[in-house]
Short mmCIF file of C-alpha atoms and ligand atoms in Angstrom, two decimals:
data_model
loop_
_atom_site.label_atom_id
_atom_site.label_comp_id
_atom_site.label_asym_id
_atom_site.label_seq_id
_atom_site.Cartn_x
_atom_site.Cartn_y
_atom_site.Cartn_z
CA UNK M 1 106.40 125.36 38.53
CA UNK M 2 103.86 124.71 41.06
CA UNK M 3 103.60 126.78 44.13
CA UNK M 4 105.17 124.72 47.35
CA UNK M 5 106.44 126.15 50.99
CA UNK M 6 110.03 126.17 51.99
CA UNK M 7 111.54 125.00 55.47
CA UNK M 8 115.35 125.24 56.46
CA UNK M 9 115.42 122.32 58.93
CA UNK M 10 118.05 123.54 61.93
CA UNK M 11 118.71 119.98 63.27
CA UNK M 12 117.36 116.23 62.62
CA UNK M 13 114.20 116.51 65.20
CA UNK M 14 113.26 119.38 62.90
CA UNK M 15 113.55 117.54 59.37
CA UNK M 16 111.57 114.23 60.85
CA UNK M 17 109.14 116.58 62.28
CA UNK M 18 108.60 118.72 59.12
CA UNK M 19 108.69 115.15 56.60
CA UNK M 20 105.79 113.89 59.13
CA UNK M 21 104.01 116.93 58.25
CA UNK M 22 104.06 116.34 54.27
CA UNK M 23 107.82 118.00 53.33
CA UNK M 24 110.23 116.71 51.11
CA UNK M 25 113.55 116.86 51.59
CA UNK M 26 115.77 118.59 49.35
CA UNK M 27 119.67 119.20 50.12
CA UNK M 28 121.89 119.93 46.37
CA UNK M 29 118.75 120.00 45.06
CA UNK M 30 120.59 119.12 41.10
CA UNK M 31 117.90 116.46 40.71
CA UNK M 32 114.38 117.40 42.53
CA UNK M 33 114.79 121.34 41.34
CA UNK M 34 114.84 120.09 37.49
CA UNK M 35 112.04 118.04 37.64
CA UNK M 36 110.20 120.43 39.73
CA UNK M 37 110.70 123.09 36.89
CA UNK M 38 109.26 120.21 34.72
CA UNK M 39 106.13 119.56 36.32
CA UNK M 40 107.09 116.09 37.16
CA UNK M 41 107.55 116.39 40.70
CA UNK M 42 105.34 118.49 42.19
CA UNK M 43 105.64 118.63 46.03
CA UNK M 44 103.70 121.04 48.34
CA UNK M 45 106.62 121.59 50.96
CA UNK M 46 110.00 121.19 50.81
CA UNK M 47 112.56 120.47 53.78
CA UNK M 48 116.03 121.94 53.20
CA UNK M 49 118.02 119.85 55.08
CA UNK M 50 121.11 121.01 53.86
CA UNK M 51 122.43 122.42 57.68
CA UNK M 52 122.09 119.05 58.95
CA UNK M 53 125.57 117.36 60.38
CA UNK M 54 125.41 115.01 57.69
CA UNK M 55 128.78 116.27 56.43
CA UNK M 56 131.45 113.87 57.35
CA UNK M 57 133.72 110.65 55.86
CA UNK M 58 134.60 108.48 58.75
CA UNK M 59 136.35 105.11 58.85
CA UNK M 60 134.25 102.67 60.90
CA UNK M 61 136.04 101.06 63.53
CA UNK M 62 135.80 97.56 60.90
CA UNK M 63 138.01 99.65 58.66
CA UNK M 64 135.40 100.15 56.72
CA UNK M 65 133.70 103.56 55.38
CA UNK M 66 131.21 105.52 56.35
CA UNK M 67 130.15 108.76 53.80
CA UNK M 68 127.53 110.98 55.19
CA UNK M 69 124.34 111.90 53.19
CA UNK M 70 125.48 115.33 52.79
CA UNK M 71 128.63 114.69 51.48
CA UNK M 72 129.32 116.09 48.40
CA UNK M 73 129.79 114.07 45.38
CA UNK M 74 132.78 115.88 44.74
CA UNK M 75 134.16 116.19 48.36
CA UNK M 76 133.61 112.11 48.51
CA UNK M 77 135.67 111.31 45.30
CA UNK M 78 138.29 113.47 46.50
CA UNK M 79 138.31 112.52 50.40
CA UNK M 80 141.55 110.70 50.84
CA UNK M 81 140.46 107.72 52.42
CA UNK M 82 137.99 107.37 49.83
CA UNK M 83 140.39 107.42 46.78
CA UNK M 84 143.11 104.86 49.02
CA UNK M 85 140.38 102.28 49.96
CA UNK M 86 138.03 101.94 47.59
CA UNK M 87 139.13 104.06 43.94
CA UNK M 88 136.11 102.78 42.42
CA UNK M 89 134.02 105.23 44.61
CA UNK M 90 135.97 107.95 43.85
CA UNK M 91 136.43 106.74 40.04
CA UNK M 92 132.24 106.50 39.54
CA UNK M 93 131.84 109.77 41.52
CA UNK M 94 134.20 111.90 38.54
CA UNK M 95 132.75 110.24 35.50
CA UNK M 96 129.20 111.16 36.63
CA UNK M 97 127.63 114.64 35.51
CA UNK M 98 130.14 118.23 35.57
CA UNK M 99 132.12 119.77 37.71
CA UNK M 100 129.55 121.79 38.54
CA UNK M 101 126.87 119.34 39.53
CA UNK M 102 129.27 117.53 41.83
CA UNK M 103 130.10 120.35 43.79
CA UNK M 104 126.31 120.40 44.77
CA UNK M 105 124.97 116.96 44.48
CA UNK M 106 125.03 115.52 47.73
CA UNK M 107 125.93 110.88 47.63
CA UNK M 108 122.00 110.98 49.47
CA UNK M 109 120.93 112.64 46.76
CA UNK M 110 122.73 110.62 44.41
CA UNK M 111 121.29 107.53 45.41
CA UNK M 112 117.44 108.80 45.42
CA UNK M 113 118.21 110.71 41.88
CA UNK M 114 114.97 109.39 39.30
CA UNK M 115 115.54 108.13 36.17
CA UNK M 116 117.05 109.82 33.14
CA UNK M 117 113.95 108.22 30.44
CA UNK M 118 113.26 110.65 28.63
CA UNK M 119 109.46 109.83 28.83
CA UNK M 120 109.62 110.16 32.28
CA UNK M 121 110.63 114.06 31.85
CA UNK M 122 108.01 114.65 28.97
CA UNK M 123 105.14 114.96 30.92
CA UNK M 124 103.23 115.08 27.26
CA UNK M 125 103.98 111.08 27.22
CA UNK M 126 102.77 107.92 28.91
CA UNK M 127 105.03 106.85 31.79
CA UNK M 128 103.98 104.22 34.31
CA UNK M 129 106.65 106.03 36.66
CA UNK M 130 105.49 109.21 36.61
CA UNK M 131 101.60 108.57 36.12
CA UNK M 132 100.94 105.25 37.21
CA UNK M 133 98.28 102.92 35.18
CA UNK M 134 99.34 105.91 31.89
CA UNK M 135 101.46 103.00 29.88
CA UNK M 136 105.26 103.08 28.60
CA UNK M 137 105.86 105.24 25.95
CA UNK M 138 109.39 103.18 25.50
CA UNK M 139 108.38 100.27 25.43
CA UNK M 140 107.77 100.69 21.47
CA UNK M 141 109.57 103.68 21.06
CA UNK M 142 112.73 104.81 21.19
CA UNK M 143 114.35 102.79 23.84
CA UNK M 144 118.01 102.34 22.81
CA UNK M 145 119.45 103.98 26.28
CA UNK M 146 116.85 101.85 28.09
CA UNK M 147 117.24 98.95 30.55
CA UNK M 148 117.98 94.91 29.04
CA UNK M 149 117.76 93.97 32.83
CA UNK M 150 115.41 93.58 36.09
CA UNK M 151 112.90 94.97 32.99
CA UNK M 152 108.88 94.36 33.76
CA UNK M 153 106.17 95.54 31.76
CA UNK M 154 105.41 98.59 33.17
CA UNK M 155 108.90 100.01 32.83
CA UNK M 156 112.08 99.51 31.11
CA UNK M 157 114.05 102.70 32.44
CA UNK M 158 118.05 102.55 33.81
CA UNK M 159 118.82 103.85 37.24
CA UNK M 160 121.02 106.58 36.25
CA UNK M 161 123.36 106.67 39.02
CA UNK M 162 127.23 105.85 39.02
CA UNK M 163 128.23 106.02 42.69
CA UNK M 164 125.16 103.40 43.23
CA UNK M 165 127.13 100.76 40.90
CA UNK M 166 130.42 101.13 42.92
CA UNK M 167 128.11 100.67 45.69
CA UNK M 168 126.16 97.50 44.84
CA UNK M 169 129.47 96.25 43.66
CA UNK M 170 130.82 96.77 47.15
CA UNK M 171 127.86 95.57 49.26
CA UNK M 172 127.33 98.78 50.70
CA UNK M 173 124.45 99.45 53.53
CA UNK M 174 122.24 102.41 53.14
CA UNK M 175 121.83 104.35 57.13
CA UNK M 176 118.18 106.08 57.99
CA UNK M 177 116.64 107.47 60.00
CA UNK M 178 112.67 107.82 60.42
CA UNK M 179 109.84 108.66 62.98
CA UNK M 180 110.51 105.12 64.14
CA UNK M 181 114.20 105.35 65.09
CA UNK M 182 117.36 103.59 62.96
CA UNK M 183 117.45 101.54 60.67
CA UNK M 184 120.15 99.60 57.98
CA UNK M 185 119.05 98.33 54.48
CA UNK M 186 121.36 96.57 52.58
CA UNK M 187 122.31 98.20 48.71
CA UNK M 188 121.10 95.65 47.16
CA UNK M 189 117.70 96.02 48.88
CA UNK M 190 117.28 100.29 49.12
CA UNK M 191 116.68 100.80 45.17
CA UNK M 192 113.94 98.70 43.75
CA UNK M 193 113.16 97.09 40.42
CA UNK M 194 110.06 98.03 38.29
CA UNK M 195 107.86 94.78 38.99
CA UNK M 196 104.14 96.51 38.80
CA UNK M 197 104.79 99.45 40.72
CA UNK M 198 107.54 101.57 38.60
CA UNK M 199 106.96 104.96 40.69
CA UNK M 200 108.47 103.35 44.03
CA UNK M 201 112.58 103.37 43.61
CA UNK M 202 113.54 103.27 46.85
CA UNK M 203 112.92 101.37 49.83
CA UNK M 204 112.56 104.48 51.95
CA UNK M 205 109.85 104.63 53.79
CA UNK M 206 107.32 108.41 54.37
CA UNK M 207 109.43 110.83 56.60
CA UNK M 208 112.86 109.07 57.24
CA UNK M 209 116.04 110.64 55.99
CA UNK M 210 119.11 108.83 54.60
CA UNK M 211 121.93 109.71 57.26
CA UNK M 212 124.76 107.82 55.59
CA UNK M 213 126.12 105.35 53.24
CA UNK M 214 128.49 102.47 54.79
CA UNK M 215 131.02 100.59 53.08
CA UNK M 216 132.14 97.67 54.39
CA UNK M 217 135.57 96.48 55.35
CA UNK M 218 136.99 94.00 52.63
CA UNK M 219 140.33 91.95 52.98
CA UNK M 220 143.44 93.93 51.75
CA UNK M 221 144.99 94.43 49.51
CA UNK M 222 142.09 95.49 47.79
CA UNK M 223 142.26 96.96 43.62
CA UNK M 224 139.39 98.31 42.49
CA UNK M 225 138.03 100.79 39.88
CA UNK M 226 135.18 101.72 37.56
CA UNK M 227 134.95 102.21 33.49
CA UNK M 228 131.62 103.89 32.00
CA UNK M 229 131.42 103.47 28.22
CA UNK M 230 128.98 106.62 26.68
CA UNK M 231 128.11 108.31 23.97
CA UNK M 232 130.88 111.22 24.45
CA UNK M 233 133.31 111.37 27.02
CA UNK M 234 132.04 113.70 29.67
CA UNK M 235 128.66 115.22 31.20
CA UNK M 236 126.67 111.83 29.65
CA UNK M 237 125.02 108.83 31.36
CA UNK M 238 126.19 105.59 30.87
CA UNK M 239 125.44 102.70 28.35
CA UNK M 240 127.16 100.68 29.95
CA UNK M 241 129.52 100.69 33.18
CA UNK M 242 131.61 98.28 35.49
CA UNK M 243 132.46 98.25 38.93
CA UNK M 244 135.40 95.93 39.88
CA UNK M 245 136.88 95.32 43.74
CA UNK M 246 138.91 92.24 43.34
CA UNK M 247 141.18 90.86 47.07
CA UNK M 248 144.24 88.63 45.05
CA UNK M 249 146.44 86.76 47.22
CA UNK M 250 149.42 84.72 45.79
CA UNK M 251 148.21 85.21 42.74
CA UNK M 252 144.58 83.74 43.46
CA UNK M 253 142.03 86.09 43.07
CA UNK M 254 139.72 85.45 47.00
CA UNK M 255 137.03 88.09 46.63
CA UNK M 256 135.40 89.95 43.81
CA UNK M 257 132.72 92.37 43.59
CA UNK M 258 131.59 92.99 40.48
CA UNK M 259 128.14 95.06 39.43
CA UNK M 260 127.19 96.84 36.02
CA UNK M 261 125.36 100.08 35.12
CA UNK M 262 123.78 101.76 32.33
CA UNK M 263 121.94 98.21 31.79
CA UNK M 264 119.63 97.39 35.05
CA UNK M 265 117.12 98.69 36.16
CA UNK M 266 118.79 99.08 39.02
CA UNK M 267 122.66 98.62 39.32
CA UNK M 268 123.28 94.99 38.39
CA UNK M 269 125.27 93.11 40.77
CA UNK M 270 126.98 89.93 38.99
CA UNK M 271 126.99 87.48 40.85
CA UNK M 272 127.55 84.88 38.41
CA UNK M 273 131.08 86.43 36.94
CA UNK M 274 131.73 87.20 40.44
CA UNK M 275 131.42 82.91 41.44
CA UNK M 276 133.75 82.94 38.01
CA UNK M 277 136.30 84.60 39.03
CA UNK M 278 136.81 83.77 42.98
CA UNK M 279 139.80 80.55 43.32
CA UNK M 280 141.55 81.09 40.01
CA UNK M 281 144.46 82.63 38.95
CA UNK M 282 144.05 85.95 36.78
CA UNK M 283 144.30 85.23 33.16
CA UNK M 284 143.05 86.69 29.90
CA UNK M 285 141.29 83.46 29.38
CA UNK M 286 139.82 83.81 32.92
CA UNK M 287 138.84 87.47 31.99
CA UNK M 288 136.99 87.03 29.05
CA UNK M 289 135.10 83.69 30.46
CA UNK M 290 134.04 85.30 33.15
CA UNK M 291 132.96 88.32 31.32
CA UNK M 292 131.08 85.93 29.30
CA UNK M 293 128.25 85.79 32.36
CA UNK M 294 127.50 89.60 32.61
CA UNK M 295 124.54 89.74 30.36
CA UNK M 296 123.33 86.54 31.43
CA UNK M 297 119.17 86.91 31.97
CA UNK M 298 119.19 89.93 29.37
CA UNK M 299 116.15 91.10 27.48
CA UNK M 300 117.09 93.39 24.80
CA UNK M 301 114.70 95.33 23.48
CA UNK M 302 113.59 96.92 19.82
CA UNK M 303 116.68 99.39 20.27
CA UNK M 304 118.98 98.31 22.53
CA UNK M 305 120.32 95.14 21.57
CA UNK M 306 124.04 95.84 21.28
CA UNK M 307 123.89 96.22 25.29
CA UNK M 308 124.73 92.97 26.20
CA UNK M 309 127.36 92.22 24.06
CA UNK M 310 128.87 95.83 25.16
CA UNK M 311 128.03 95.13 28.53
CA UNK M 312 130.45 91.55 28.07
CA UNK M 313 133.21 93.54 26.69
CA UNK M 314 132.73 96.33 29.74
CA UNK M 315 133.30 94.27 32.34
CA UNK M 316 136.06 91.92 30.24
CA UNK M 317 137.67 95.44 30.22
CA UNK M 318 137.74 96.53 33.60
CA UNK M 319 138.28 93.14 35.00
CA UNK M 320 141.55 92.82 32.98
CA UNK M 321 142.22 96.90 34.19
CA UNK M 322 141.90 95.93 37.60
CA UNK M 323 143.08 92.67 37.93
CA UNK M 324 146.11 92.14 35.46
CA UNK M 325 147.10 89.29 34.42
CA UNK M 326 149.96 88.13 37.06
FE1 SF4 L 401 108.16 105.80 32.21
FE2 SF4 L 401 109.68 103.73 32.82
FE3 SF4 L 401 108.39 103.72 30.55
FE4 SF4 L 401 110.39 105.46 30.91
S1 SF4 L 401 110.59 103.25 30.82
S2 SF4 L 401 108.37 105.86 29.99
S3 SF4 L 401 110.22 105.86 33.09
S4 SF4 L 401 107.46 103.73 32.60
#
């Protein structure tokens, strides 16, 4: 591990002023500390901003949701209003990593968490995310957890998160706060795809802190939930996952939100099964049809080609889980 300095930030004014100076922030610290011991991160100062009042799960006056950075991943999948209002939050937050991990893993943390490649963590290999201009080592090698979508050429790797499908799914805005004051981005606009510059994955810019996630308020009654198909049933990433939030009224499905993981390079929202579904009646024919548009745009690679089709039957799954068929 490299040698770095370590600040406990007392308040907000402290954090931005220490982040101006060079820190990096670090709260549950399950992600940076890791890669840290790795070599792969290597920051000179770190900003413990763990004493911040970041801690708190508030229902906006919209009657929608607002989960602070510091929230714990498991204190947000047990919060009450979280598991009445939207289950898929709370669902994606208890299939992701141990017990252990989500008492410390903070939803801020979640969100800026770096890929699970394991090139990325070799620091023996060529990554273009790690070591930009060094290549893709899995490209042509072993790339069967890797990405079939929002795939460049410099990098093929899955965003690992959980939470982040439930919240692209949802249309959820990500709160910060910088040197320059407040500002909003939009989910589907905070975590970025690969293009030609693989080691930026968020859209946050030097200094500013995430303050809170916001959920928005969506028509009730409101069914939701989240299925993540892996290799073993607990303490593994997905290969494939599906967020479903689906508003049926008298029998006609209105709304649906609908995003995969364990696919994108970022969490895939899909808007094509969700144009499917909205105006017609639940079905198994409807289900499966709709389904049918999940892996539309994919580009399998040497290893990974059975994604898409599991990726159909993922979200044929959950759609039929959550929405029935009356
Ligand atoms: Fe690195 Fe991305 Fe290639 Fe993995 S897929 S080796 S993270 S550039």
């Amino acid at each position: 591990m490299h040698p770095f300095t370590y600040t406990k930030a007392a308040d907000t004014r402290e954090a931005l002023n220490a982040a101006r100076r060079g820190g990096r922030y670090i709260a549950g610290g399950t992600t940076l500390v890791d890669l840290m011991r790795e070599t792969v991160e290597r920051p000179s100062s770190l900003v413990d901003i763990s004493a911040l009042p970041l801690r708190e799960v508030t229902v906006t006056k919209s009657g929608g949701l607002r989960i602070g950075a510091l929230v714990t991943m498991a204190e947000a999948a047990a919060h009450p209003k979280v598991r009445t209002l939207y289950p898929v939050i709370s669902q994606a937050l208890e299939l992701s990593a141990s017990a252990q991990l989500r008492n410390m893993a903070t939803i801020g943390g979640n969100i800026m968490q770096r890929t699970r490649c394991t090139y990325f963590r070799d620091v023996t290999a060529d990554c273009n995310k790690r070591e930009p201009g060094s290549g893709c080592a899995a490209l042509h090698g072993f790339n069967r957890a890797h990405a079939i979508l929002g795939t460049s050429g410099e990098c093929v790797a899955t965003h690992p998160s959980d939470v982040a499908v439930a919240f692209a799914a949802l249309e959820a805005t990500v709160h910060l706060l910088g040197p320059d004051g407040e500002r909003r981005v939009p989910f589907a606009d905070f975590l970025l795809r690969p293009g030609s510059t693989p080691q930026r994955e968020q859209a946050v810019r030097q200094g500013e802190l995430i303050t809170a996630v916001e959920i928005p308020a969506l028509p009730r009654p409101l069914r939701s939930g989240y299925l993540k198909v892996r290799d073993r049933q607990s303490y593994e990433f997905a290969l494939t996952s599906a967020a479903v939030a689906l508003h049926v009224r008298g029998g006609v499905i209105q709304e649906a939100k609908v995003a995969a993981g364990g696919v994108g390079t970022v969490p895939w929202k899909l808007p094509a099964v969700e144009l499917h579904l909205v105006g017609e009646r639940s079905s198994e024919s409807l289900w499966a049809a709709a389904a049918e548009r999940a892996a539309e745009g994919a580009r399998p690679l040497t290893h990974n080609g059975f994604k898409a089709e599991l990726l159909k039957r993922t979200v044929e799954r959950q759609l039929r889980t959550v929405g029935g068929t009356k």
